[in-house]
């Protein structure tokens, strides 16, 4: 177990390179199962969710050769065990993408119920209904194993009753090799949906409309391997934008797609930051005070829920009273009690938080409750007076590549410290 120790108060200035997108990577890696030849995937982020996805593939029998820290060769020609066991699925939500990928390849899949960040109820009913609409039968066995199978996958017209990133990706994977045309309506439009569709098309799939409300998929009978470069991570970039604004710093954030950051830019400008956009980089700096705002999370292109905790930290030290409405998840303010320990004034009522700005936060021992909450606590530590110690940073390591090192390179006083196992041995 490691923890971060942060001495707050430094203005962070300089430039950082953004890694490949976690949420695209964890969809693209299972998608290599659809290829009948080898794939070369570039710009993979070096994070634990990627390591785990590669381990799942290699335990299935795929050849996985890591060529350098961001490039991997994957050949799924000889899969021997098309199964995702609980010991892997419990750590990451995206393990359920192996369902759609294995269904497409073998018309049968066994994947344990997924874990991941605890953000409230995370049902998978839309995934299951989508698979059923393609002709699959899906059962969840008593031990929590999801079993899906089909005699044949057959294209269909599917209207999702709510927008879901995961269900869109899963059904898109399965439909890529279904017979005939599948039309998916009311789909998610996040950048990683488009990235997965581009990857599948580069392998020979026929998918149109990703990034809009309707995706049309003409199923193909076979796909070939491909070389593909993953898009930059929208949320890692947004987190560094928030860090520049929070620390009154000046950071050039490189290797990004500015279009993916528009909703974040808009809110940061309202809060008081200056944002300059270039072709594949963005500069964020702040000289004046932080202003109160109202923030509501929404599916893309609205403000991303995965940036909500980081923005809340800025508002804890803004002038006046801000309101944050979490419209995606039922329980995404668990980190508020940790911020209160640092002196923040936050009241939470269900999916709404009201934040009254205080003059400053004070360093304290805190615990990362999930991935983005962990990133938010790092930002809080960077601006707090004194020392903040953040435990359970394994959550953060699931989604941020070399977070502490990147922060050090722009002037943060942050260290990763090993914490010995604190299990107390029984007295007798
Ligand atoms: C993905 C992201 C996650 C992000 C979320 C919303 C990945 C690996 N994770 O999660 O970081 O916070 O999108 O942008 O990409 N829902 C149902 N039934 C379902 C599926 C979802 O009711 O079958 C509900 C959820 O409870 C939630 C909403 O739909 O309220 C959105 O969830 P969804 O878009 O599916 O999120 P994930 O794909 O799990």
mmCIF file of C-alpha atoms in Angstrom, residues 23-185:
data_model
loop_
_atom_site.group_PDB
_atom_site.id
_atom_site.type_symbol
_atom_site.label_atom_id
_atom_site.label_comp_id
_atom_site.label_asym_id
_atom_site.label_seq_id
_atom_site.Cartn_x
_atom_site.Cartn_y
_atom_site.Cartn_z
ATOM 1 C CA UNK A 23 -11.805 4.689 -20.815
ATOM 2 C CA UNK A 24 -10.893 4.175 -24.474
ATOM 3 C CA UNK A 25 -8.071 1.754 -23.599
ATOM 4 C CA UNK A 26 -10.266 -0.467 -21.425
ATOM 5 C CA UNK A 27 -12.725 -0.834 -24.343
ATOM 6 C CA UNK A 28 -10.136 -1.182 -27.119
ATOM 7 C CA UNK A 29 -8.141 -3.928 -25.378
ATOM 8 C CA UNK A 30 -11.129 -6.342 -25.154
ATOM 9 C CA UNK A 31 -12.013 -5.346 -28.732
ATOM 10 C CA UNK A 32 -8.759 -6.930 -29.955
ATOM 11 C CA UNK A 33 -10.614 -10.228 -29.401
ATOM 12 C CA UNK A 34 -12.636 -9.472 -32.545
ATOM 13 C CA UNK A 35 -9.548 -9.453 -34.777
ATOM 14 C CA UNK A 36 -8.374 -12.542 -36.562
ATOM 15 C CA UNK A 37 -4.843 -11.149 -36.773
ATOM 16 C CA UNK A 38 -2.457 -9.302 -34.471
ATOM 17 C CA UNK A 39 -3.031 -5.716 -33.302
ATOM 18 C CA UNK A 40 -0.523 -3.059 -32.305
ATOM 19 C CA UNK A 41 -2.022 -0.607 -29.823
ATOM 20 C CA UNK A 42 -0.165 2.662 -29.193
ATOM 21 C CA UNK A 43 -0.553 5.486 -26.654
ATOM 22 C CA UNK A 44 -1.798 3.078 -23.982
ATOM 23 C CA UNK A 45 -1.733 4.717 -20.552
ATOM 24 C CA UNK A 46 0.540 2.982 -18.050
ATOM 25 C CA UNK A 47 -2.130 2.503 -15.371
ATOM 26 C CA UNK A 48 -3.340 -0.460 -13.374
ATOM 27 C CA UNK A 49 -6.653 -0.846 -15.271
ATOM 28 C CA UNK A 50 -4.637 -1.356 -18.474
ATOM 29 C CA UNK A 51 -2.249 -3.808 -16.795
ATOM 30 C CA UNK A 52 -5.256 -5.771 -15.554
ATOM 31 C CA UNK A 53 -6.950 -5.786 -18.987
ATOM 32 C CA UNK A 54 -3.723 -7.119 -20.527
ATOM 33 C CA UNK A 55 -3.505 -9.787 -17.814
ATOM 34 C CA UNK A 56 -7.099 -10.876 -18.537
ATOM 35 C CA UNK A 57 -6.234 -11.197 -22.249
ATOM 36 C CA UNK A 58 -3.035 -13.116 -21.577
ATOM 37 C CA UNK A 59 -4.773 -15.499 -19.121
ATOM 38 C CA UNK A 60 -7.329 -16.159 -21.876
ATOM 39 C CA UNK A 61 -4.476 -17.346 -24.078
ATOM 40 C CA UNK A 62 -3.715 -14.203 -26.096
ATOM 41 C CA UNK A 63 -0.111 -13.337 -26.917
ATOM 42 C CA UNK A 64 0.579 -9.999 -25.234
ATOM 43 C CA UNK A 65 3.969 -8.369 -25.782
ATOM 44 C CA UNK A 66 4.548 -5.008 -24.149
ATOM 45 C CA UNK A 67 6.970 -3.291 -26.562
ATOM 46 C CA UNK A 68 7.441 -0.137 -24.520
ATOM 47 C CA UNK A 69 5.504 1.637 -21.791
ATOM 48 C CA UNK A 70 2.731 2.765 -24.154
ATOM 49 C CA UNK A 71 2.791 0.203 -27.017
ATOM 50 C CA UNK A 72 1.592 -3.364 -26.919
ATOM 51 C CA UNK A 73 1.337 -6.178 -29.468
ATOM 52 C CA UNK A 74 -1.713 -8.415 -28.984
ATOM 53 C CA UNK A 75 -2.582 -11.569 -30.902
ATOM 54 C CA UNK A 76 -5.871 -13.195 -29.896
ATOM 55 C CA UNK A 77 -5.679 -16.014 -32.485
ATOM 56 C CA UNK A 78 -5.357 -18.784 -29.881
ATOM 57 C CA UNK A 79 -7.761 -18.051 -27.044
ATOM 58 C CA UNK A 80 -8.054 -21.095 -24.786
ATOM 59 C CA UNK A 81 -10.108 -19.804 -21.855
ATOM 60 C CA UNK A 82 -12.720 -17.164 -22.806
ATOM 61 C CA UNK A 83 -13.512 -16.226 -19.210
ATOM 62 C CA UNK A 84 -13.048 -13.243 -16.877
ATOM 63 C CA UNK A 85 -12.799 -14.491 -13.281
ATOM 64 C CA UNK A 86 -13.988 -12.593 -10.195
ATOM 65 C CA UNK A 87 -10.411 -11.900 -9.023
ATOM 66 C CA UNK A 88 -10.018 -9.536 -12.016
ATOM 67 C CA UNK A 89 -13.613 -8.362 -12.549
ATOM 68 C CA UNK A 90 -13.935 -7.153 -8.946
ATOM 69 C CA UNK A 91 -11.269 -4.490 -9.520
ATOM 70 C CA UNK A 92 -12.617 -2.757 -12.610
ATOM 71 C CA UNK A 93 -15.980 -1.857 -14.066
ATOM 72 C CA UNK A 94 -14.795 -2.107 -17.640
ATOM 73 C CA UNK A 95 -14.146 -5.847 -17.281
ATOM 74 C CA UNK A 96 -17.728 -6.212 -18.545
ATOM 75 C CA UNK A 97 -16.586 -5.154 -22.047
ATOM 76 C CA UNK A 98 -15.236 -8.691 -22.373
ATOM 77 C CA UNK A 99 -18.898 -9.788 -22.505
ATOM 78 C CA UNK A 100 -19.601 -7.933 -25.767
ATOM 79 C CA UNK A 101 -16.205 -8.843 -27.232
ATOM 80 C CA UNK A 102 -16.408 -12.571 -26.385
ATOM 81 C CA UNK A 103 -19.994 -12.725 -27.639
ATOM 82 C CA UNK A 104 -18.904 -11.246 -30.965
ATOM 83 C CA UNK A 105 -16.004 -13.700 -31.272
ATOM 84 C CA UNK A 106 -17.424 -16.936 -29.756
ATOM 85 C CA UNK A 107 -21.186 -16.291 -29.256
ATOM 86 C CA UNK A 108 -20.637 -17.228 -25.632
ATOM 87 C CA UNK A 109 -19.109 -15.357 -22.694
ATOM 88 C CA UNK A 110 -18.548 -15.877 -18.970
ATOM 89 C CA UNK A 111 -17.601 -12.753 -17.056
ATOM 90 C CA UNK A 112 -17.892 -12.201 -13.297
ATOM 91 C CA UNK A 113 -20.030 -9.241 -12.157
ATOM 92 C CA UNK A 114 -17.816 -6.134 -12.372
ATOM 93 C CA UNK A 115 -16.444 -3.988 -9.542
ATOM 94 C CA UNK A 116 -14.916 -0.528 -10.020
ATOM 95 C CA UNK A 117 -15.596 2.811 -8.344
ATOM 96 C CA UNK A 118 -18.481 2.783 -5.878
ATOM 97 C CA UNK A 119 -20.605 5.693 -7.146
ATOM 98 C CA UNK A 120 -24.001 4.313 -6.068
ATOM 99 C CA UNK A 121 -26.087 1.716 -7.876
ATOM 100 C CA UNK A 122 -24.430 0.585 -11.109
ATOM 101 C CA UNK A 123 -26.926 -1.754 -12.786
ATOM 102 C CA UNK A 124 -26.152 -3.474 -16.095
ATOM 103 C CA UNK A 125 -29.759 -3.979 -17.229
ATOM 104 C CA UNK A 126 -29.253 -1.911 -20.421
ATOM 105 C CA UNK A 127 -26.274 -4.055 -21.444
ATOM 106 C CA UNK A 128 -28.280 -7.234 -20.857
ATOM 107 C CA UNK A 129 -31.368 -5.993 -22.727
ATOM 108 C CA UNK A 130 -29.141 -4.942 -25.630
ATOM 109 C CA UNK A 131 -27.535 -8.403 -25.823
ATOM 110 C CA UNK A 132 -30.987 -10.018 -25.614
ATOM 111 C CA UNK A 133 -32.213 -7.813 -28.462
ATOM 112 C CA UNK A 134 -29.368 -9.254 -30.568
ATOM 113 C CA UNK A 135 -30.634 -12.779 -29.835
ATOM 114 C CA UNK A 136 -28.552 -13.707 -26.762
ATOM 115 C CA UNK A 137 -29.746 -15.327 -23.615
ATOM 116 C CA UNK A 138 -28.140 -13.884 -20.491
ATOM 117 C CA UNK A 139 -28.181 -15.375 -16.998
ATOM 118 C CA UNK A 140 -26.474 -14.297 -13.807
ATOM 119 C CA UNK A 141 -25.490 -17.404 -11.894
ATOM 120 C CA UNK A 142 -25.738 -17.567 -8.072
ATOM 121 C CA UNK A 143 -21.970 -16.992 -7.622
ATOM 122 C CA UNK A 144 -22.177 -13.747 -9.634
ATOM 123 C CA UNK A 145 -20.929 -15.085 -12.975
ATOM 124 C CA UNK A 146 -22.674 -13.520 -15.993
ATOM 125 C CA UNK A 147 -23.217 -16.087 -18.706
ATOM 126 C CA UNK A 148 -24.287 -14.902 -22.174
ATOM 127 C CA UNK A 149 -24.687 -17.015 -25.276
ATOM 128 C CA UNK A 150 -26.454 -17.071 -28.633
ATOM 129 C CA UNK A 151 -26.987 -19.496 -31.466
ATOM 130 C CA UNK A 152 -26.512 -16.505 -33.758
ATOM 131 C CA UNK A 153 -26.222 -12.763 -33.166
ATOM 132 C CA UNK A 154 -28.815 -11.013 -35.304
ATOM 133 C CA UNK A 155 -28.934 -7.264 -35.950
ATOM 134 C CA UNK A 156 -31.868 -5.328 -34.482
ATOM 135 C CA UNK A 157 -33.212 -1.816 -33.828
ATOM 136 C CA UNK A 158 -32.377 -1.029 -30.204
ATOM 137 C CA UNK A 159 -33.529 2.061 -28.315
ATOM 138 C CA UNK A 160 -31.720 2.525 -24.987
ATOM 139 C CA UNK A 161 -34.103 3.802 -22.297
ATOM 140 C CA UNK A 162 -31.294 5.891 -20.806
ATOM 141 C CA UNK A 163 -27.880 7.008 -22.028
ATOM 142 C CA UNK A 164 -25.163 4.573 -20.939
ATOM 143 C CA UNK A 165 -21.514 4.643 -21.973
ATOM 144 C CA UNK A 166 -20.968 1.022 -20.977
ATOM 145 C CA UNK A 167 -24.103 -0.350 -22.648
ATOM 146 C CA UNK A 168 -23.357 1.569 -25.864
ATOM 147 C CA UNK A 169 -19.834 0.107 -25.996
ATOM 148 C CA UNK A 170 -20.862 -3.427 -25.068
ATOM 149 C CA UNK A 171 -23.704 -3.664 -27.568
ATOM 150 C CA UNK A 172 -21.579 -1.998 -30.279
ATOM 151 C CA UNK A 173 -18.910 -4.693 -29.734
ATOM 152 C CA UNK A 174 -21.416 -7.543 -29.991
ATOM 153 C CA UNK A 175 -23.291 -6.018 -32.963
ATOM 154 C CA UNK A 176 -20.078 -5.543 -34.990
ATOM 155 C CA UNK A 177 -20.226 -9.216 -35.918
ATOM 156 C CA UNK A 178 -24.016 -9.720 -35.810
ATOM 157 C CA UNK A 179 -25.873 -10.687 -38.968
ATOM 158 C CA UNK A 180 -27.367 -7.691 -40.799
ATOM 159 C CA UNK A 181 -28.012 -4.149 -39.617
ATOM 160 C CA UNK A 182 -28.130 -2.970 -35.991
ATOM 161 C CA UNK A 183 -29.387 0.523 -35.227
ATOM 162 C CA UNK A 184 -28.613 1.824 -31.733
ATOM 163 C CA UNK A 185 -30.618 4.868 -30.617
#
